[in-house]
mmCIF file of C-alpha atoms and ligand atoms in Angstrom:
data_model
loop_
_atom_site.group_PDB
_atom_site.id
_atom_site.type_symbol
_atom_site.label_atom_id
_atom_site.label_comp_id
_atom_site.label_asym_id
_atom_site.label_seq_id
_atom_site.Cartn_x
_atom_site.Cartn_y
_atom_site.Cartn_z
ATOM 1 C CA MET V 1 -8.906 -4.910 -21.943
ATOM 2 C CA ILE V 2 -7.068 -5.646 -18.754
ATOM 3 C CA ALA V 3 -6.815 -3.285 -16.128
ATOM 4 C CA ASP V 4 -4.308 -3.051 -12.292
ATOM 5 C CA LEU V 5 -5.330 -0.561 -10.580
ATOM 6 C CA HIS V 6 -2.639 -1.178 -7.534
ATOM 7 C CA MET V 7 0.984 -1.430 -7.459
ATOM 8 C CA HIS V 8 4.365 -0.485 -6.458
ATOM 9 C CA SER V 9 7.479 0.667 -7.535
ATOM 10 C CA THR V 10 11.024 2.156 -5.545
ATOM 11 C CA ALA V 11 8.991 5.075 -4.810
ATOM 12 C CA SER V 12 7.804 2.880 -2.390
ATOM 13 C CA ASP V 13 8.129 -1.161 -1.505
ATOM 14 C CA GLY V 14 8.764 -2.480 -5.278
ATOM 15 C CA LEU V 15 11.250 -3.872 -6.751
ATOM 16 C CA LEU V 16 11.170 -2.135 -10.636
ATOM 17 C CA ASP V 17 11.099 1.971 -11.491
ATOM 18 C CA PRO V 18 8.326 3.441 -12.869
ATOM 19 C CA LEU V 19 9.524 3.105 -16.539
ATOM 20 C CA GLU V 20 10.553 -0.422 -15.415
ATOM 21 C CA LEU V 21 7.393 -1.228 -14.206
ATOM 22 C CA MET V 22 4.725 0.266 -16.595
ATOM 23 C CA THR V 23 6.993 -1.298 -19.474
ATOM 24 C CA GLU V 24 6.314 -4.784 -17.586
ATOM 25 C CA ALA V 25 2.576 -3.857 -17.661
ATOM 26 C CA ALA V 26 1.933 -2.653 -20.819
ATOM 27 C CA SER V 27 4.174 -6.561 -21.590
ATOM 28 C CA ALA V 28 1.722 -8.277 -19.875
ATOM 29 C CA GLY V 29 -1.705 -6.795 -22.030
ATOM 30 C CA VAL V 30 -2.297 -3.853 -19.141
ATOM 31 C CA SER V 31 -3.981 -0.540 -20.543
ATOM 32 C CA LEU V 32 -6.093 0.379 -17.935
ATOM 33 C CA VAL V 33 -3.021 1.175 -15.712
ATOM 34 C CA ALA V 34 -2.390 2.693 -12.014
ATOM 35 C CA LEU V 35 0.514 3.033 -9.465
ATOM 36 C CA THR V 36 0.019 3.173 -6.194
ATOM 37 C CA ASP V 37 3.350 3.452 -4.173
ATOM 38 C CA HIS V 38 2.367 3.614 -0.300
ATOM 39 C CA ASP V 39 2.194 7.377 1.489
ATOM 40 C CA CYS V 40 4.511 8.076 -1.744
ATOM 41 C CA LEU V 41 3.218 10.425 -4.925
ATOM 42 C CA ASP V 42 7.459 10.421 -5.998
ATOM 43 C CA GLY V 43 6.531 8.210 -8.605
ATOM 44 C CA LEU V 44 3.060 9.207 -10.159
ATOM 45 C CA PRO V 45 5.543 11.516 -13.208
ATOM 46 C CA ALA V 46 7.852 9.110 -14.484
ATOM 47 C CA ALA V 47 4.776 6.179 -14.818
ATOM 48 C CA ALA V 48 2.524 8.274 -16.613
ATOM 49 C CA GLN V 49 4.796 10.467 -19.236
ATOM 50 C CA ALA V 50 5.930 6.206 -19.641
ATOM 51 C CA ALA V 51 1.924 4.834 -19.495
ATOM 52 C CA SER V 52 1.449 7.243 -22.041
ATOM 53 C CA GLU V 53 4.557 6.089 -24.124
ATOM 54 C CA LEU V 54 3.163 2.819 -24.070
ATOM 55 C CA GLY V 55 0.029 3.583 -25.330
ATOM 56 C CA MET V 56 -2.129 2.369 -21.837
ATOM 57 C CA HIS V 57 -4.674 4.396 -20.537
ATOM 58 C CA TRP V 58 -3.357 6.077 -16.959
ATOM 59 C CA VAL V 59 -4.973 7.679 -13.906
ATOM 60 C CA SER V 60 -2.891 8.730 -10.870
ATOM 61 C CA GLY V 61 -2.673 7.112 -7.500
ATOM 62 C CA VAL V 62 -1.485 6.130 -3.664
ATOM 63 C CA GLU V 63 -2.279 3.522 -1.304
ATOM 64 C CA LEU V 64 -2.396 5.913 3.039
ATOM 65 C CA SER V 65 -1.664 4.448 5.552
ATOM 66 C CA ALA V 66 -4.901 5.526 7.463
ATOM 67 C CA GLN V 67 -5.920 4.687 11.462
ATOM 68 C CA TRP V 68 -9.265 3.145 11.992
ATOM 69 C CA GLN V 69 -10.084 1.851 15.789
ATOM 70 C CA GLY V 70 -6.498 1.265 16.613
ATOM 71 C CA HIS V 71 -6.070 -0.938 13.300
ATOM 72 C CA THR V 72 -4.450 0.186 9.914
ATOM 73 C CA LEU V 73 -6.230 -0.068 6.699
ATOM 74 C CA HIS V 74 -4.916 1.089 3.027
ATOM 75 C CA VAL V 75 -6.989 3.073 1.705
ATOM 76 C CA LEU V 76 -6.483 3.657 -2.882
ATOM 77 C CA GLY V 77 -6.408 6.320 -4.294
ATOM 78 C CA TYR V 78 -7.326 7.186 -7.788
ATOM 79 C CA GLY V 79 -8.163 10.783 -10.068
ATOM 80 C CA PHE V 80 -6.744 12.720 -7.554
ATOM 81 C CA ASP V 81 -4.383 16.345 -8.536
ATOM 82 C CA PRO V 82 -1.473 15.249 -7.410
ATOM 83 C CA GLN V 83 -0.188 18.272 -7.001
ATOM 84 C CA ALA V 84 -2.969 19.463 -4.793
ATOM 85 C CA PRO V 85 -0.761 20.608 -1.468
ATOM 86 C CA ALA V 86 -2.631 19.898 1.058
ATOM 87 C CA LEU V 87 -3.012 15.799 -0.142
ATOM 88 C CA MET V 88 0.759 16.454 -0.895
ATOM 89 C CA ASP V 89 1.776 18.274 2.563
ATOM 90 C CA SER V 90 -0.275 15.684 4.542
ATOM 91 C CA ILE V 91 2.308 12.774 2.570
ATOM 92 C CA GLU V 92 5.063 14.970 3.893
ATOM 93 C CA ALA V 93 4.470 14.612 7.294
ATOM 94 C CA VAL V 94 3.694 10.723 7.481
ATOM 95 C CA LYS V 95 6.816 10.670 5.503
ATOM 96 C CA HIS V 96 8.990 12.354 7.803
ATOM 97 C CA GLY V 97 7.131 10.752 10.392
ATOM 98 C CA ARG V 98 8.761 7.622 9.445
ATOM 99 C CA TRP V 99 12.160 9.239 9.788
ATOM 100 C CA GLN V 100 12.053 9.586 13.286
ATOM 101 C CA ARG V 101 10.011 6.456 13.730
ATOM 102 C CA ALA V 102 13.868 4.683 11.605
ATOM 103 C CA GLU V 103 15.945 6.338 14.180
ATOM 104 C CA GLN V 104 13.300 5.834 16.991
ATOM 105 C CA ILE V 105 13.587 1.671 16.454
ATOM 106 C CA ALA V 106 17.985 2.199 15.572
ATOM 107 C CA ARG V 107 17.680 3.645 19.353
ATOM 108 C CA LYS V 108 16.358 1.441 20.756
ATOM 109 C CA LEU V 109 18.548 -1.341 18.929
ATOM 110 C CA ASP V 110 21.630 0.749 20.178
ATOM 111 C CA GLY V 111 20.407 1.012 23.729
ATOM 112 C CA LYS V 112 21.347 -3.167 23.267
ATOM 113 C CA ARG V 113 24.392 -3.296 21.935
ATOM 114 C CA MET V 114 23.782 -3.561 18.326
ATOM 115 C CA PRO V 115 24.373 0.733 17.573
ATOM 116 C CA GLY V 116 24.633 1.211 13.724
ATOM 117 C CA GLY V 117 21.444 1.130 12.416
ATOM 118 C CA LEU V 118 20.165 3.374 10.569
ATOM 119 C CA GLU V 119 22.743 3.384 7.883
ATOM 120 C CA GLY V 120 22.882 -0.083 8.276
ATOM 121 C CA ALA V 121 19.060 -0.125 7.445
ATOM 122 C CA MET V 122 19.766 2.774 5.476
ATOM 123 C CA ALA V 123 22.873 0.039 3.688
ATOM 124 C CA ALA V 124 19.714 -2.559 3.334
ATOM 125 C CA GLN V 125 18.360 -0.301 1.459
ATOM 126 C CA ILE V 126 20.087 1.383 -1.226
ATOM 127 C CA ALA V 127 21.242 -3.171 -2.031
ATOM 128 C CA ALA V 128 17.372 -3.946 -1.835
ATOM 129 C CA GLY V 129 17.091 -1.115 -4.689
ATOM 130 C CA GLY V 130 15.152 1.027 -2.705
ATOM 131 C CA ASP V 131 14.784 4.908 -2.745
ATOM 132 C CA PRO V 132 17.647 6.368 -1.508
ATOM 133 C CA ASN V 133 15.135 9.612 0.265
ATOM 134 C CA SER V 134 12.651 7.580 1.285
ATOM 135 C CA PRO V 135 13.374 6.337 5.460
ATOM 136 C CA PRO V 136 13.760 2.311 6.213
ATOM 137 C CA ALA V 137 11.591 0.772 6.990
ATOM 138 C CA ARG V 138 11.692 -2.952 9.420
ATOM 139 C CA PRO V 139 13.100 -5.238 6.710
ATOM 140 C CA HIS V 140 15.724 -3.176 6.129
ATOM 141 C CA PHE V 141 16.148 -3.290 9.950
ATOM 142 C CA ALA V 142 15.852 -7.667 9.554
ATOM 143 C CA ASP V 143 18.783 -7.145 6.453
ATOM 144 C CA TRP V 144 21.097 -5.464 8.132
ATOM 145 C CA MET V 145 20.874 -7.180 10.909
ATOM 146 C CA VAL V 146 21.353 -10.319 9.246
ATOM 147 C CA GLN V 147 24.256 -9.283 8.057
ATOM 148 C CA ALA V 148 26.863 -7.703 11.049
ATOM 149 C CA GLY V 149 25.942 -11.002 12.593
ATOM 150 C CA PHE V 150 23.474 -10.142 15.489
ATOM 151 C CA VAL V 151 20.841 -12.818 14.047
ATOM 152 C CA ARG V 152 20.846 -15.865 11.956
ATOM 153 C CA ASP V 153 17.701 -14.561 9.534
ATOM 154 C CA ARG V 154 15.214 -12.114 8.616
ATOM 155 C CA ALA V 155 12.693 -14.625 10.808
ATOM 156 C CA GLU V 156 15.010 -14.018 13.481
ATOM 157 C CA ALA V 157 15.055 -10.618 14.004
ATOM 158 C CA PHE V 158 11.646 -10.530 13.448
ATOM 159 C CA ARG V 159 10.757 -13.434 16.092
ATOM 160 C CA LYS V 160 13.187 -11.432 18.826
ATOM 161 C CA TRP V 161 13.556 -7.658 18.108
ATOM 162 C CA LEU V 162 11.333 -6.283 14.982
ATOM 163 C CA GLY V 163 8.207 -7.966 14.884
ATOM 164 C CA ALA V 164 4.879 -7.412 16.353
ATOM 165 C CA GLY V 165 5.424 -6.008 21.007
ATOM 166 C CA LYS V 166 8.952 -6.376 20.153
ATOM 167 C CA LEU V 167 11.828 -3.555 20.878
ATOM 168 C CA GLY V 168 11.967 -2.022 17.896
ATOM 169 C CA ASP V 169 7.667 -2.529 16.863
ATOM 170 C CA ILE V 170 6.925 1.322 17.173
ATOM 171 C CA LYS V 171 4.072 2.464 16.217
ATOM 172 C CA GLN V 172 3.802 4.884 12.892
ATOM 173 C CA HIS V 173 1.038 7.539 13.659
ATOM 174 C CA TRP V 174 -1.076 7.563 10.547
ATOM 175 C CA PRO V 175 -4.363 9.873 9.565
ATOM 176 C CA GLU V 176 -7.709 8.257 10.971
ATOM 177 C CA LEU V 177 -9.477 6.617 7.831
ATOM 178 C CA ALA V 178 -12.006 9.840 7.640
ATOM 179 C CA GLU V 179 -9.384 11.676 7.329
ATOM 180 C CA ALA V 180 -7.196 10.110 4.696
ATOM 181 C CA VAL V 181 -10.511 9.736 2.519
ATOM 182 C CA ALA V 182 -10.782 13.217 2.755
ATOM 183 C CA GLN V 183 -7.302 14.239 1.071
ATOM 184 C CA ILE V 184 -7.802 12.214 -1.850
ATOM 185 C CA ARG V 185 -11.962 13.526 -2.362
ATOM 186 C CA GLY V 186 -10.260 17.154 -1.495
ATOM 187 C CA ALA V 187 -7.680 16.489 -4.530
ATOM 188 C CA GLY V 188 -10.396 15.616 -6.937
ATOM 189 C CA GLY V 189 -9.373 12.148 -6.536
ATOM 190 C CA MET V 190 -11.714 8.566 -5.364
ATOM 191 C CA ALA V 191 -11.264 7.050 -2.276
ATOM 192 C CA VAL V 192 -11.008 3.162 -2.793
ATOM 193 C CA MET V 193 -11.375 0.633 0.578
ATOM 194 C CA ALA V 194 -7.718 -1.825 -1.247
ATOM 195 C CA HIS V 195 -8.115 -5.869 -0.171
ATOM 196 C CA PRO V 196 -10.727 -5.477 2.602
ATOM 197 C CA TRP V 197 -10.122 -9.027 2.760
ATOM 198 C CA HIS V 198 -6.968 -9.312 4.232
ATOM 199 C CA TYR V 199 -7.170 -7.216 7.606
ATOM 200 C CA GLY V 200 -8.687 -10.600 9.114
ATOM 201 C CA PHE V 201 -11.621 -8.862 10.377
ATOM 202 C CA THR V 202 -14.739 -10.919 11.133
ATOM 203 C CA ARG V 203 -17.083 -9.819 8.778
ATOM 204 C CA SER V 204 -19.161 -8.046 11.584
ATOM 205 C CA ARG V 205 -15.988 -5.389 11.365
ATOM 206 C CA LEU V 206 -15.583 -5.470 8.459
ATOM 207 C CA ARG V 207 -19.201 -4.324 7.519
ATOM 208 C CA ARG V 208 -18.685 -1.849 10.427
ATOM 209 C CA ALA V 209 -15.124 -0.474 8.928
ATOM 210 C CA LEU V 210 -17.037 -0.466 5.646
ATOM 211 C CA LYS V 211 -20.349 1.609 6.983
ATOM 212 C CA ASP V 212 -17.253 4.456 8.448
ATOM 213 C CA PHE V 213 -15.771 4.116 5.001
ATOM 214 C CA ALA V 214 -19.176 5.233 3.229
ATOM 215 C CA GLN V 215 -19.655 7.648 5.820
ATOM 216 C CA ALA V 216 -16.182 9.834 5.422
ATOM 217 C CA GLY V 217 -17.217 9.355 1.154
ATOM 218 C CA GLY V 218 -15.656 6.373 0.440
ATOM 219 C CA ARG V 219 -17.158 5.386 -2.787
ATOM 220 C CA GLY V 220 -15.236 2.097 -3.615
ATOM 221 C CA ILE V 221 -14.002 -1.363 -2.696
ATOM 222 C CA GLU V 222 -11.012 -3.025 -4.287
ATOM 223 C CA VAL V 223 -12.828 -7.144 -4.883
ATOM 224 C CA VAL V 224 -10.433 -8.474 -6.540
ATOM 225 C CA ASN V 225 -6.417 -8.233 -5.098
ATOM 226 C CA GLY V 226 -4.439 -9.702 -6.911
ATOM 227 C CA GLN V 227 -4.499 -13.939 -7.751
ATOM 228 C CA GLN V 228 -7.033 -13.569 -4.473
ATOM 229 C CA ALA V 229 -9.645 -16.655 -4.245
ATOM 230 C CA VAL V 230 -12.719 -17.134 -6.029
ATOM 231 C CA GLU V 231 -15.260 -17.051 -3.119
ATOM 232 C CA GLN V 232 -13.216 -14.001 -1.059
ATOM 233 C CA VAL V 233 -13.600 -12.784 -4.705
ATOM 234 C CA ALA V 234 -17.280 -13.108 -4.384
ATOM 235 C CA TYR V 235 -18.167 -11.862 -1.480
ATOM 236 C CA LEU V 236 -16.591 -9.100 -2.366
ATOM 237 C CA GLY V 237 -18.566 -8.762 -4.828
ATOM 238 C CA LYS V 238 -21.791 -9.200 -2.701
ATOM 239 C CA LEU V 239 -20.464 -6.841 -0.366
ATOM 240 C CA SER V 240 -19.816 -4.070 -3.419
ATOM 241 C CA GLU V 241 -23.192 -4.290 -3.919
ATOM 242 C CA GLU V 242 -24.795 -4.126 -1.016
ATOM 243 C CA PHE V 243 -23.134 -0.890 0.459
ATOM 244 C CA GLY V 244 -23.051 0.638 -3.672
ATOM 245 C CA PHE V 245 -19.618 1.020 -3.511
ATOM 246 C CA LEU V 246 -18.359 0.743 -6.565
ATOM 247 C CA ALA V 247 -15.416 -2.392 -7.325
ATOM 248 C CA SER V 248 -10.955 -2.135 -8.278
ATOM 249 C CA CYS V 249 -8.974 -4.874 -9.111
ATOM 250 C CA GLY V 250 -5.214 -4.516 -8.880
ATOM 251 C CA SER V 251 -2.263 -7.049 -9.293
ATOM 252 C CA ASP V 252 -1.297 -5.717 -6.066
ATOM 253 C CA PHE V 253 2.736 -5.885 -7.512
ATOM 254 C CA HIS V 254 5.705 -5.529 -5.618
ATOM 255 C CA THR V 255 8.453 -8.080 -6.727
ATOM 256 C CA PRO V 256 8.802 -9.967 -10.106
ATOM 257 C CA GLU V 257 9.394 -12.920 -7.559
ATOM 258 C CA SER V 258 5.618 -13.449 -6.028
ATOM 259 C CA PRO V 259 3.848 -15.399 -9.272
ATOM 260 C CA TRP V 260 0.294 -14.684 -6.843
ATOM 261 C CA THR V 261 0.825 -10.760 -7.829
ATOM 262 C CA ALA V 262 2.306 -10.154 -11.727
ATOM 263 C CA LEU V 263 0.773 -7.349 -13.233
ATOM 264 C CA GLY V 264 -2.559 -7.929 -15.038
ATOM 265 C CA ARG V 265 -3.408 -10.690 -13.791
ATOM 266 C CA MET V 266 -6.230 -10.880 -11.540
ATOM 267 C CA THR V 267 -8.446 -13.031 -10.222
ATOM 268 C CA ALA V 268 -12.016 -11.512 -12.749
ATOM 269 C CA LEU V 269 -14.859 -9.577 -11.235
ATOM 270 C CA PRO V 270 -17.494 -10.844 -10.305
ATOM 271 C CA PRO V 271 -19.517 -9.549 -13.655
ATOM 272 C CA GLN V 272 -22.696 -7.571 -11.495
ATOM 273 C CA CYS V 273 -20.067 -5.439 -10.552
ATOM 274 C CA THR V 274 -20.153 -1.372 -11.325
ATOM 275 C CA PRO V 275 -16.315 -0.855 -12.214
ATOM 276 C CA VAL V 276 -14.283 1.889 -10.585
ATOM 277 C CA TRP V 277 -13.465 2.720 -13.929
ATOM 278 C CA ASP V 278 -17.393 3.730 -14.850
ATOM 279 C CA ASP V 279 -16.887 6.574 -12.370
ATOM 280 C CA PRO V 280 -15.672 10.380 -14.576
ATOM 281 C CA VAL V 281 -12.527 10.573 -12.390
ATOM 282 C CA PHE V 282 -11.323 8.074 -14.940
ATOM 283 C CA SER V 283 -11.863 9.465 -17.805
ATOM 284 C CA ARG V 284 -10.231 13.175 -17.146
HETATM 285 MN MN1 LIG W 1 3.685 -3.009 0.473
HETATM 286 MN MN1 LIG W 2 -1.848 -2.927 1.531
HETATM 287 MN MN1 LIG W 3 -0.178 -2.156 -1.724
#
């Protein structure tokens, strides 16, 4: 059985719409699937219907951004009720915050004689196949800056204007880690920490984050993210055992152009791990 529990559609920053994504997942041999868009549930109804028509077992999914001690972490939610009002409200609030952030970036760039950024970034987002109802993000601003001739390429846009510590690096306010976990659990779902290796934490900081996550009610960690190095997977597998976490795996697919995150193609879960799908949340 191939389980792929981490992927993105056009409802966030993926290239394929939910129907295309489920079709590709099914033809890659995936039999248990979750769509996990960033801070967005909009793709779930179409994905659920497509998955069932294609004969895949489907669970609701999402990838929430959360803050923990000044760092941004990602929390995967599975098997929650996508109509739960509290969860929908907090996701709506985050979306509103993203629009405000996009407007603020545009204002800052306007102050540096680069007018029209919001419209430009929105057009770049649509040109890239993105959802016109979701706020544009920094890569869209970068594309617009290239097209408008303010910079030569995306790299220069980030180096001069949008990258860490630069003018357009506006911090978004995310819910606290414990709050993100509570939102998922409150909607009847399971919270799983996404790609623990990718935060660049020292081992002791990672342990502190996992301890706080467990205390908040987090049930699992993503032991396998795409075609992750076997040594990293082994280490995360050990951590999952040590903390009593269930183990999740997913491709983190965004676009067919990246061979390292192809749908259904992941490093194997270590055999001693207990997979998340053993939990009743996955058999509702
Ligand atoms: Mn993404
Ligand atoms: Mn992530
Ligand atoms: Mn992701």
